Amino acid sequence: MRLAARRGSCQSGLKDAKCGSVRHIIALLIAVPAFAANPITEIKVDQAGYLSGSPKVAFVASKAAATGFTVRAAKDGKVAFSGKLTAPADDPDSGDRVQAADFTKLAKSGTFYLDVPGVGRSWDFSIGPDVYARAWYMTMRSFYGQRCGIAVDLGPEFPGYKHDACHLEAAYHASSGKNGRLLNLGGWHDAGDYGRYVVNSGISTGTLLWTWEMFGSRLQNVKLNLPESGNGTPDILNEIRWNLDWMLTMQDQDGGVWHKQTSEKFCGFIMPEADKLVSYIIGIGKEPYKSSCATGDFAAVMAIASRVYRPFNAAFAEKCLRAARQAFAWLETNPGVMFENSAGVSTGGYGDRNCGDEHLWAAAELGRTTGDEIYQRYFLEHYAEYRSSVRPAGPQSWANVANLALWTYALGRGKNAEALAAIRQDSAAAADQIAARTTANPYRISMTARDYIWGSNSVAANYGMQLLVANALQPNASYVEAALENLHYLLGRNTFSLSFVTQVGANPFRHPHHRPSGADNNPEPWPGLLSGGPNRGRQDPAMRKLPADLPPAKMYLDDQEAYSANEVAINWNAPLVFLLAGTLAAK
Ligand code: G3I
Ligand code: 9MR
Ligand code: ZN
């Protein structure tokens, strides 16, 4: 995205409305009728839109309190709904004074905008039964864009978004306990960098496989325009398979799984095929070389894959199951091997202080897939230690997968009635509190001030996933509504009025810390990628230029340099894919 990178004034999300991208200029010339002024950030809407039958709320955060609002048709400005704004509420997390505009009663399909006299107009949004179908397609298809080891081309839909086969040179790093070259292409680039990390692949791939397990009937016919499309396997599974095949190559003969495959250091902002650094299998530098967290995540994912792919490819399902069993056996003898970068290696760590949750997840998924006593027993002996993970504050993350372990036991109707009841009860109690907190938050999101960490947008998406899983265990409309509120936040109903997904919505963020987006010649970043989001920790030099006393939700820059707030990553996109799938019309 060379053009945009040169436009200094385009760096801040706060100013993005004024940015001169071709796309925005055309949008302003064509889409906005002469009688309406430009959209302004003080009015916050979900830029993808609102489901016809669900609550529809926009927010206004202006200096002077406003009173009324209208919703108008985008094509002619005709009033479709008018209402009153709520009294202002102070939101300490963003520092905004927020008024709500509720137009739930407007159920007519179409494209609209909000008009607030004395304030201005919003970006356009849609109302309809399937307003998130396009966003689902784009966020899921973004995994294809992250493919390593193969040429990728998002055209003709996104012409120019392509790269050649990359990272073709692989070798065992000294820290892996082996040496020599190997040939193991594949997998997804983790994020804005080109590394491949088993731990992060674990939660990401697991979340996507769960998306299939929970919402497959809605997804099985959705074409993602992949090289494999039309081969008889649903495209979501075709895409996931690309990463599973690489993960399988990360398992050593003794069953243990190496932590990551990356170069020794991060390359510059170049296209992946231009990165000629050797892609090393990296271990811990001493016996047993592999790491427990990677091996646990691997076992869990392969166990899920074995039940998911069985109807499509029994041989592959068997291969996954064998790999999962071997990984679990390794973990039983090596439960506490932590990963740390060895000397000379400076790529991502995904280091964890405790692999018990990964171990539990492996046992739970293997137990669900096979019903075998050994996995059931491990789960029942250990699950109680992790019950507090299903909690109202702090959902699952790459470092904590205990939730997934507990939920899969309940979703798979595990045999122990006491465990089942405990997990169901914990899930509902946590979801009740999250839903109540969401309603009380002036921006109606589940986020707490402490949740604005590195990758905070994935915290919002994972709250959404937590609520949808709780709903699957015990249906409750308030859980689904609260999940949707978090989606609205990610798609533009936030303090910046910015859609945090590239190329989704009329005012998306545009400068991700994403090497292909930074290095190519396209005017816009690669589509369907979720920004990491506000990070109160200000953990990079660009972010440290922001005032230290900014409220946490405001700690964000739409700046390529701001990697601690504006990178993209597979484990952030995956729960968004899950959440969006949950909104799609049941088929
Ligand atoms: O969880 C704690 C929280 O309790 C505490 O209050 C808060 C205060 O700062 O920190 C939270 O921990 C943060 C953690 O992310 C949360 O998951 C750490 O500060 C923060 O340093 C850590 O950042 C990780 C980052 O790598 C740096 O290690 C991100 O989770 C992780 O997503 C990110 O992953 C990178 C890979 O290494 C390389 N590839 C790109 C990828 C995305 O940026
Ligand atoms: O680009 C890297 C990003 O993917 C990582 O998440 C981040 C933290 O590990 O590091 C980025 O690389 C930066 C490096 O750590 C320090 N020099 C600047 C690099 C960004 O261009
Ligand atoms: Zn690659």
Tab-separated table of C-alpha atoms in Angstrom, residues 125-518:
chain	number	residue	atom	x	y	z
A	125	PHE	CA	-25.417	1.242	6.934
A	126	SER	CA	-27.836	-1.495	5.882
A	127	ILE	CA	-30.767	-3.167	7.515
A	128	GLY	CA	-31.606	-6.665	6.337
A	129	PRO	CA	-31.812	-10.332	7.254
A	130	ASP	CA	-28.269	-11.172	6.118
A	131	VAL	CA	-26.251	-7.968	6.469
A	132	TYR	CA	-23.128	-9.778	7.734
A	133	ALA	CA	-22.837	-12.375	4.969
A	134	ARG	CA	-20.305	-10.300	3.066
A	135	ALA	CA	-18.241	-9.621	6.191
A	136	TRP	CA	-18.212	-13.349	6.977
A	137	TYR	CA	-16.987	-14.117	3.488
A	138	MET	CA	-14.254	-11.506	3.673
A	139	THR	CA	-13.006	-12.359	7.154
A	140	MET	CA	-12.948	-16.095	6.399
A	141	ARG	CA	-11.395	-15.627	2.985
A	142	SER	CA	-8.641	-13.521	4.558
A	143	PHE	CA	-7.118	-16.807	5.748
A	144	TYR	CA	-6.527	-17.697	2.114
A	145	GLY	CA	-4.661	-14.402	1.800
A	146	GLN	CA	-2.455	-15.478	4.711
A	147	ARG	CA	-1.431	-18.741	3.020
A	148	CYS	CA	2.273	-19.504	3.023
A	149	GLY	CA	4.140	-21.717	0.571
A	150	ILE	CA	1.791	-21.210	-2.358
A	151	ALA	CA	0.953	-18.387	-4.752
A	152	VAL	CA	-2.145	-16.488	-3.613
A	153	ASP	CA	-4.414	-14.338	-5.771
A	154	LEU	CA	-7.568	-12.649	-4.494
A	155	GLY	CA	-8.454	-11.484	-8.013
A	156	PRO	CA	-10.557	-10.899	-10.015
A	157	GLU	CA	-12.616	-9.784	-7.042
A	158	PHE	CA	-9.646	-7.951	-5.527
A	159	PRO	CA	-7.323	-7.476	-8.471
A	160	GLY	CA	-3.705	-6.915	-7.547
A	161	TYR	CA	-3.969	-8.579	-4.166
A	162	LYS	CA	-1.572	-11.431	-4.757
A	163	HIS	CA	1.775	-12.904	-3.876
A	164	ASP	CA	4.005	-15.633	-5.243
A	165	ALA	CA	4.856	-18.843	-3.429
A	166	CYS	CA	6.868	-17.892	-0.362
A	167	HIS	CA	9.129	-19.284	2.361
A	168	LEU	CA	10.152	-22.224	0.276
A	169	GLU	CA	13.404	-22.697	2.116
A	170	ALA	CA	13.008	-24.519	5.385
A	171	ALA	CA	15.531	-26.022	7.765
A	172	TYR	CA	15.867	-27.332	11.294
A	173	HIS	CA	17.268	-24.692	13.598
A	174	ALA	CA	19.943	-25.804	16.056
A	175	SER	CA	17.403	-25.199	18.847
A	176	SER	CA	15.147	-27.936	17.416
A	177	GLY	CA	17.495	-30.818	18.181
A	178	LYS	CA	17.757	-31.723	14.523
A	179	ASN	CA	19.635	-30.377	11.573
A	180	GLY	CA	19.445	-30.180	7.826
A	181	ARG	CA	16.878	-28.959	5.400
A	182	LEU	CA	13.309	-30.100	5.071
A	183	LEU	CA	10.444	-29.495	2.743
A	184	ASN	CA	7.341	-28.464	4.627
A	185	LEU	CA	5.417	-25.766	2.870
A	186	GLY	CA	2.062	-24.545	4.010
A	187	GLY	CA	0.178	-22.994	6.881
A	188	TRP	CA	-0.960	-19.429	7.403
A	189	HIS	CA	1.280	-16.467	8.085
A	190	ASP	CA	0.500	-15.693	11.705
A	191	ALA	CA	-0.200	-12.014	11.449
A	192	GLY	CA	1.496	-8.975	9.981
A	193	ASP	CA	4.688	-11.027	10.137
A	194	TYR	CA	5.442	-14.199	8.170
A	195	GLY	CA	6.041	-16.537	11.101
A	196	ARG	CA	4.017	-19.663	11.771
A	197	TYR	CA	3.459	-20.491	15.423
A	198	VAL	CA	1.790	-23.704	16.595
A	199	VAL	CA	0.275	-22.223	19.760
A	200	ASN	CA	-1.460	-19.444	17.866
A	201	SER	CA	-2.386	-21.781	15.039
A	202	GLY	CA	-3.945	-23.946	17.730
A	203	ILE	CA	-6.566	-21.562	19.072
A	204	SER	CA	-7.173	-20.060	15.614
A	205	THR	CA	-7.718	-23.366	13.845
A	206	GLY	CA	-9.682	-24.747	16.793
A	207	THR	CA	-11.986	-21.709	16.749
A	208	LEU	CA	-12.557	-22.088	12.997
A	209	LEU	CA	-13.260	-25.818	13.339
A	210	TRP	CA	-15.753	-24.999	16.074
A	211	THR	CA	-17.326	-22.451	13.724
A	212	TRP	CA	-17.942	-25.331	11.349
A	213	GLU	CA	-19.215	-27.615	14.102
A	214	MET	CA	-21.675	-25.047	15.464
A	215	PHE	CA	-22.801	-23.262	12.317
A	216	GLY	CA	-21.833	-25.656	9.504
A	217	SER	CA	-25.281	-25.909	7.981
A	218	ARG	CA	-25.157	-22.177	7.218
A	219	LEU	CA	-21.655	-22.351	5.823
A	220	GLN	CA	-21.406	-25.545	3.847
A	221	ASN	CA	-22.453	-23.973	0.552
A	222	VAL	CA	-20.600	-20.700	0.923
A	223	LYS	CA	-17.958	-20.511	-1.769
A	224	LEU	CA	-14.744	-18.792	-0.767
A	225	ASN	CA	-13.199	-18.800	-4.257
A	226	LEU	CA	-10.198	-20.898	-3.293
A	227	PRO	CA	-7.993	-23.014	-5.534
A	228	GLU	CA	-9.805	-26.059	-4.060
A	229	SER	CA	-13.357	-24.719	-4.546
A	230	GLY	CA	-15.657	-27.283	-6.110
A	231	ASN	CA	-13.770	-30.354	-4.872
A	232	GLY	CA	-16.769	-31.616	-2.892
A	233	THR	CA	-15.514	-30.407	0.504
A	234	PRO	CA	-17.029	-27.209	1.960
A	235	ASP	CA	-14.689	-24.278	1.367
A	236	ILE	CA	-14.295	-23.371	5.025
A	237	LEU	CA	-12.844	-26.861	5.545
A	238	ASN	CA	-10.698	-26.559	2.425
A	239	GLU	CA	-9.154	-23.418	3.885
A	240	ILE	CA	-8.635	-24.882	7.360
A	241	ARG	CA	-6.993	-27.955	5.818
A	242	TRP	CA	-4.223	-25.733	4.446
A	243	ASN	CA	-3.114	-24.963	7.968
A	244	LEU	CA	-3.736	-28.437	9.382
A	245	ASP	CA	-1.389	-29.978	6.828
A	246	TRP	CA	1.382	-27.628	7.907
A	247	MET	CA	0.674	-28.242	11.595
A	248	LEU	CA	1.080	-31.976	11.000
A	249	THR	CA	4.623	-31.349	9.732
A	250	MET	CA	5.487	-29.683	13.057
A	251	GLN	CA	5.210	-32.978	14.961
A	252	ASP	CA	8.422	-34.853	15.687
A	253	GLN	CA	8.615	-38.637	15.509
A	254	ASP	CA	8.354	-38.930	19.293
A	255	GLY	CA	4.942	-37.186	19.217
A	256	GLY	CA	6.099	-33.819	20.572
A	257	VAL	CA	5.423	-30.675	18.557
A	258	TRP	CA	7.890	-27.891	17.862
A	259	HIS	CA	6.776	-24.464	18.942
A	260	LYS	CA	7.185	-22.482	15.747
A	261	GLN	CA	8.605	-22.114	12.279
A	262	THR	CA	9.971	-18.650	11.612
A	263	SER	CA	13.078	-16.883	10.474
A	264	GLU	CA	15.496	-15.956	13.254
A	265	LYS	CA	14.379	-12.333	13.137
A	266	PHE	CA	11.478	-10.430	11.565
A	267	CYS	CA	12.059	-9.376	7.959
A	268	GLY	CA	11.287	-5.859	6.754
A	269	PHE	CA	8.055	-4.640	5.153
A	270	ILE	CA	8.442	-6.720	1.982
A	271	MET	CA	6.185	-9.129	0.115
A	272	PRO	CA	6.419	-12.718	1.398
A	273	GLU	CA	8.155	-14.082	-1.705
A	274	ALA	CA	10.833	-11.406	-1.291
A	275	ASP	CA	11.620	-12.645	2.207
A	276	LYS	CA	14.553	-14.965	1.624
A	277	LEU	CA	15.377	-15.588	5.272
A	278	VAL	CA	15.382	-19.324	5.993
A	279	SER	CA	12.202	-20.519	7.675
A	280	TYR	CA	13.461	-22.528	10.646
A	281	ILE	CA	11.780	-25.148	12.768
A	282	ILE	CA	12.571	-23.672	16.159
A	283	GLY	CA	12.683	-25.516	19.457
A	284	ILE	CA	13.640	-24.760	23.024
A	285	GLY	CA	17.374	-25.408	22.533
A	286	LYS	CA	17.648	-28.433	24.845
A	287	GLU	CA	15.918	-31.762	25.539
A	288	PRO	CA	13.105	-32.458	24.806
A	289	TYR	CA	13.211	-29.589	22.217
A	290	LYS	CA	9.456	-29.456	21.699
A	291	SER	CA	7.108	-27.468	23.981
A	292	SER	CA	4.140	-28.616	26.054
A	293	CYS	CA	1.753	-25.788	25.132
A	294	ALA	CA	2.314	-26.319	21.397
A	295	THR	CA	1.878	-30.076	21.800
A	296	GLY	CA	-1.340	-29.654	23.815
A	297	ASP	CA	-2.890	-27.210	21.361
A	298	PHE	CA	-1.856	-29.466	18.495
A	299	ALA	CA	-3.469	-32.527	20.089
A	300	ALA	CA	-6.710	-30.629	20.694
A	301	VAL	CA	-6.915	-29.308	17.138
A	302	MET	CA	-6.095	-32.662	15.529
A	303	ALA	CA	-8.743	-34.330	17.691
A	304	ILE	CA	-11.379	-31.853	16.475
A	305	ALA	CA	-10.171	-32.207	12.891
A	306	SER	CA	-10.505	-35.956	13.063
A	307	ARG	CA	-14.236	-35.772	13.834
A	308	VAL	CA	-14.900	-32.854	11.475
A	309	TYR	CA	-13.187	-34.291	8.373
A	310	ARG	CA	-14.355	-37.899	8.855
A	311	PRO	CA	-17.421	-37.581	6.565
A	312	PHE	CA	-15.292	-36.009	3.827
A	313	ASN	CA	-12.015	-37.878	4.073
A	314	ALA	CA	-11.723	-40.839	6.444
A	315	ALA	CA	-8.026	-41.383	5.767
A	316	PHE	CA	-7.213	-37.790	6.703
A	317	ALA	CA	-9.407	-38.081	9.794
A	318	GLU	CA	-7.425	-41.161	10.875
A	319	LYS	CA	-4.134	-39.392	10.292
A	320	CYS	CA	-5.263	-36.481	12.480
A	321	LEU	CA	-6.421	-38.821	15.218
A	322	ARG	CA	-3.155	-40.744	15.253
A	323	ALA	CA	-1.227	-37.485	15.466
A	324	ALA	CA	-3.446	-36.256	18.298
A	325	ARG	CA	-3.002	-39.452	20.316
A	326	GLN	CA	0.764	-39.373	19.892
A	327	ALA	CA	0.901	-35.732	20.920
A	328	PHE	CA	-1.160	-36.444	24.020
A	329	ALA	CA	1.124	-39.334	24.980
A	330	TRP	CA	4.163	-37.032	24.664
A	331	LEU	CA	2.419	-34.459	26.814
A	332	GLU	CA	1.787	-37.016	29.551
A	333	THR	CA	5.545	-37.490	29.969
A	334	ASN	CA	6.465	-33.848	29.251
A	335	PRO	CA	3.734	-31.681	30.796
A	336	GLY	CA	5.805	-28.651	31.836
A	337	VAL	CA	8.186	-27.747	29.022
A	338	MET	CA	7.892	-23.999	28.456
A	339	PHE	CA	9.041	-22.216	25.339
A	340	GLU	CA	11.454	-19.346	25.300
A	341	ASN	CA	13.377	-17.895	22.381
A	342	SER	CA	16.937	-19.175	22.363
A	343	ALA	CA	19.931	-16.928	21.636
A	344	GLY	CA	19.746	-15.361	18.187
A	345	VAL	CA	15.989	-15.818	17.799
A	346	SER	CA	13.782	-12.737	18.158
A	347	THR	CA	10.469	-13.567	16.457
A	348	GLY	CA	7.233	-13.922	18.446
A	349	GLY	CA	7.323	-15.940	21.641
A	350	TYR	CA	3.785	-17.030	22.436
A	351	GLY	CA	5.375	-18.054	25.690
A	352	ASP	CA	3.077	-19.271	28.416
A	353	ARG	CA	3.764	-19.995	32.055
A	354	ASN	CA	1.277	-22.831	32.335
A	355	CYS	CA	0.351	-25.537	29.829
A	356	GLY	CA	-2.243	-27.207	32.054
A	357	ASP	CA	-5.100	-25.559	30.158
A	358	GLU	CA	-3.698	-26.769	26.808
A	359	HIS	CA	-3.364	-30.258	28.322
A	360	LEU	CA	-6.969	-30.127	29.514
A	361	TRP	CA	-8.173	-28.955	26.101
A	362	ALA	CA	-6.329	-31.855	24.432
A	363	ALA	CA	-7.920	-34.337	26.841
A	364	ALA	CA	-11.376	-32.843	26.355
A	365	GLU	CA	-11.262	-32.835	22.549
A	366	LEU	CA	-9.752	-36.326	22.391
A	367	GLY	CA	-12.353	-37.502	24.889
A	368	ARG	CA	-15.147	-35.978	22.816
A	369	THR	CA	-13.837	-37.530	19.606
A	370	THR	CA	-13.001	-41.016	20.885
A	371	GLY	CA	-14.844	-41.486	24.180
A	372	ASP	CA	-11.705	-43.244	25.432
A	373	GLU	CA	-11.270	-43.702	29.140
A	374	ILE	CA	-7.737	-42.297	29.339
A	375	TYR	CA	-8.813	-38.859	28.071
A	376	GLN	CA	-12.042	-38.797	30.075
A	377	ARG	CA	-10.141	-39.617	33.226
A	378	TYR	CA	-7.586	-36.855	32.705
A	379	PHE	CA	-10.383	-34.370	32.102
A	380	LEU	CA	-12.382	-35.353	35.154
A	381	GLU	CA	-9.314	-35.303	37.390
A	382	HIS	CA	-8.366	-31.775	36.337
A	383	TYR	CA	-11.345	-29.783	35.095
A	384	ALA	CA	-12.252	-28.378	38.506
A	385	GLU	CA	-8.901	-26.537	38.708
A	386	TYR	CA	-9.942	-24.565	35.636
A	387	ARG	CA	-13.579	-23.832	36.390
A	388	SER	CA	-12.802	-20.223	37.206
A	389	SER	CA	-11.703	-19.692	33.584
A	390	VAL	CA	-15.328	-19.590	32.486
A	391	ARG	CA	-15.709	-16.183	34.009
A	392	PRO	CA	-17.392	-12.846	33.312
A	393	ALA	CA	-14.143	-10.913	32.810
A	394	GLY	CA	-11.449	-12.217	30.495
A	395	PRO	CA	-12.498	-14.700	27.803
A	396	GLN	CA	-10.336	-17.356	26.100
A	397	SER	CA	-7.101	-16.287	24.428
A	398	TRP	CA	-4.017	-17.907	22.879
A	399	ALA	CA	-2.572	-18.207	26.365
A	400	ASN	CA	-5.703	-19.551	28.037
A	401	VAL	CA	-7.731	-22.230	26.320
A	402	ALA	CA	-9.333	-23.724	29.441
A	403	ASN	CA	-12.733	-22.368	28.376
A	404	LEU	CA	-12.557	-24.371	25.182
A	405	ALA	CA	-11.755	-27.507	27.180
A	406	LEU	CA	-14.719	-27.061	29.492
A	407	TRP	CA	-17.144	-26.081	26.758
A	408	THR	CA	-16.234	-28.947	24.458
A	409	TYR	CA	-16.959	-31.368	27.275
A	410	ALA	CA	-20.408	-29.827	27.707
A	411	LEU	CA	-21.124	-29.401	23.991
A	412	GLY	CA	-20.126	-33.032	23.399
A	413	ARG	CA	-22.424	-34.099	26.235
A	414	GLY	CA	-19.654	-35.611	28.346
A	415	LYS	CA	-20.761	-38.506	30.503
A	416	ASN	CA	-20.142	-37.158	33.987
A	417	ALA	CA	-23.346	-35.482	35.147
A	418	GLU	CA	-21.676	-33.456	37.866
A	419	ALA	CA	-19.044	-31.993	35.556
A	420	LEU	CA	-21.666	-31.297	32.933
A	421	ALA	CA	-23.912	-29.455	35.371
A	422	ALA	CA	-21.007	-27.437	36.770
A	423	ILE	CA	-19.849	-26.290	33.329
A	424	ARG	CA	-23.347	-25.407	32.213
A	425	GLN	CA	-23.953	-23.451	35.366
A	426	ASP	CA	-20.631	-21.580	35.144
A	427	SER	CA	-21.251	-20.719	31.507
A	428	ALA	CA	-24.716	-19.324	32.154
A	429	ALA	CA	-23.610	-17.407	35.257
A	430	ALA	CA	-20.722	-15.804	33.379
A	431	ALA	CA	-22.911	-15.002	30.365
A	432	ASP	CA	-25.592	-13.464	32.614
A	433	GLN	CA	-23.007	-11.113	34.060
A	434	ILE	CA	-21.477	-10.275	30.706
A	435	ALA	CA	-24.901	-9.539	29.236
A	436	ALA	CA	-25.824	-7.317	32.199
A	437	ARG	CA	-22.513	-5.469	31.988
A	438	THR	CA	-22.992	-4.993	28.253
A	439	THR	CA	-26.403	-3.414	28.740
A	440	ALA	CA	-25.020	-1.092	31.408
A	441	ASN	CA	-21.996	0.034	29.353
A	442	PRO	CA	-22.697	3.391	27.620
A	443	TYR	CA	-21.362	1.884	24.347
A	444	ARG	CA	-23.114	-1.427	25.075
A	445	ILE	CA	-20.001	-3.541	24.848
A	446	SER	CA	-18.710	-6.285	27.101
A	447	MET	CA	-15.269	-4.707	27.414
A	448	THR	CA	-13.949	-3.591	30.781
A	449	ALA	CA	-11.162	-1.031	31.178
A	450	ARG	CA	-8.683	-3.887	31.749
A	451	ASP	CA	-9.582	-5.548	28.453
A	452	TYR	CA	-7.823	-2.934	26.305
A	453	ILE	CA	-4.654	-4.993	25.919
A	454	TRP	CA	-2.611	-6.076	22.878
A	455	GLY	CA	-5.227	-7.606	20.590
A	456	SER	CA	-8.163	-6.073	22.521
A	457	ASN	CA	-10.449	-6.401	19.520
A	458	SER	CA	-10.056	-10.154	19.858
A	459	VAL	CA	-11.173	-9.824	23.471
A	460	ALA	CA	-14.397	-8.234	22.202
A	461	ALA	CA	-14.795	-10.963	19.570
A	462	ASN	CA	-14.043	-13.688	22.114
A	463	TYR	CA	-16.672	-12.280	24.501
A	464	GLY	CA	-19.021	-12.634	21.538
A	465	MET	CA	-17.964	-16.240	21.074
A	466	GLN	CA	-18.310	-16.932	24.796
A	467	LEU	CA	-21.871	-15.582	24.712
A	468	LEU	CA	-22.791	-17.666	21.660
A	469	VAL	CA	-21.391	-20.831	23.246
A	470	ALA	CA	-23.331	-20.084	26.440
A	471	ASN	CA	-26.410	-19.679	24.247
A	472	ALA	CA	-25.748	-23.061	22.640
A	473	LEU	CA	-25.600	-24.665	26.089
A	474	GLN	CA	-28.644	-22.806	27.390
A	475	PRO	CA	-30.524	-20.705	24.843
A	476	ASN	CA	-31.033	-17.133	26.000
A	477	ALA	CA	-31.835	-14.228	23.683
A	478	SER	CA	-29.944	-11.778	25.887
A	479	TYR	CA	-26.695	-13.683	25.236
A	480	VAL	CA	-27.138	-13.428	21.472
A	481	GLU	CA	-28.014	-9.741	21.726
A	482	ALA	CA	-24.930	-9.028	23.816
A	483	ALA	CA	-22.783	-10.946	21.316
A	484	LEU	CA	-24.155	-8.737	18.534
A	485	GLU	CA	-23.355	-5.586	20.508
A	486	ASN	CA	-19.678	-6.548	20.458
A	487	LEU	CA	-19.899	-7.103	16.720
A	488	HIS	CA	-21.355	-3.590	16.311
A	489	TYR	CA	-18.352	-2.225	18.214
A	490	LEU	CA	-15.901	-3.950	15.878
A	491	LEU	CA	-17.736	-2.820	12.753
A	492	GLY	CA	-17.772	0.888	13.504
A	493	ARG	CA	-19.926	1.647	16.524
A	494	ASN	CA	-16.975	2.787	18.606
A	495	THR	CA	-15.308	5.969	19.773
A	496	PHE	CA	-13.437	6.330	16.428
A	497	SER	CA	-16.418	5.505	14.200
A	498	LEU	CA	-13.977	3.194	12.512
A	499	SER	CA	-14.693	-0.269	11.183
A	500	PHE	CA	-11.849	-2.364	12.571
A	501	VAL	CA	-12.066	-4.734	9.582
A	502	THR	CA	-10.203	-3.780	6.403
A	503	GLN	CA	-12.467	-2.972	3.452
A	504	VAL	CA	-15.638	-3.648	5.445
A	505	GLY	CA	-17.935	-0.654	5.994
A	506	ALA	CA	-17.751	2.878	4.636
A	507	ASN	CA	-15.032	4.020	7.059
A	508	PRO	CA	-12.646	1.149	7.755
A	509	PHE	CA	-9.133	1.427	9.228
A	510	ARG	CA	-6.541	1.532	6.492
A	511	HIS	CA	-3.006	1.136	7.774
A	512	PRO	CA	-2.582	-2.300	9.339
A	513	HIS	CA	0.788	-3.566	10.496
A	514	HIS	CA	0.608	-6.226	7.782
A	515	ARG	CA	3.596	-6.766	5.548
A	516	PRO	CA	1.713	-7.546	2.293
A	517	SER	CA	-0.534	-4.489	2.758
A	518	GLY	CA	2.488	-2.310	3.439
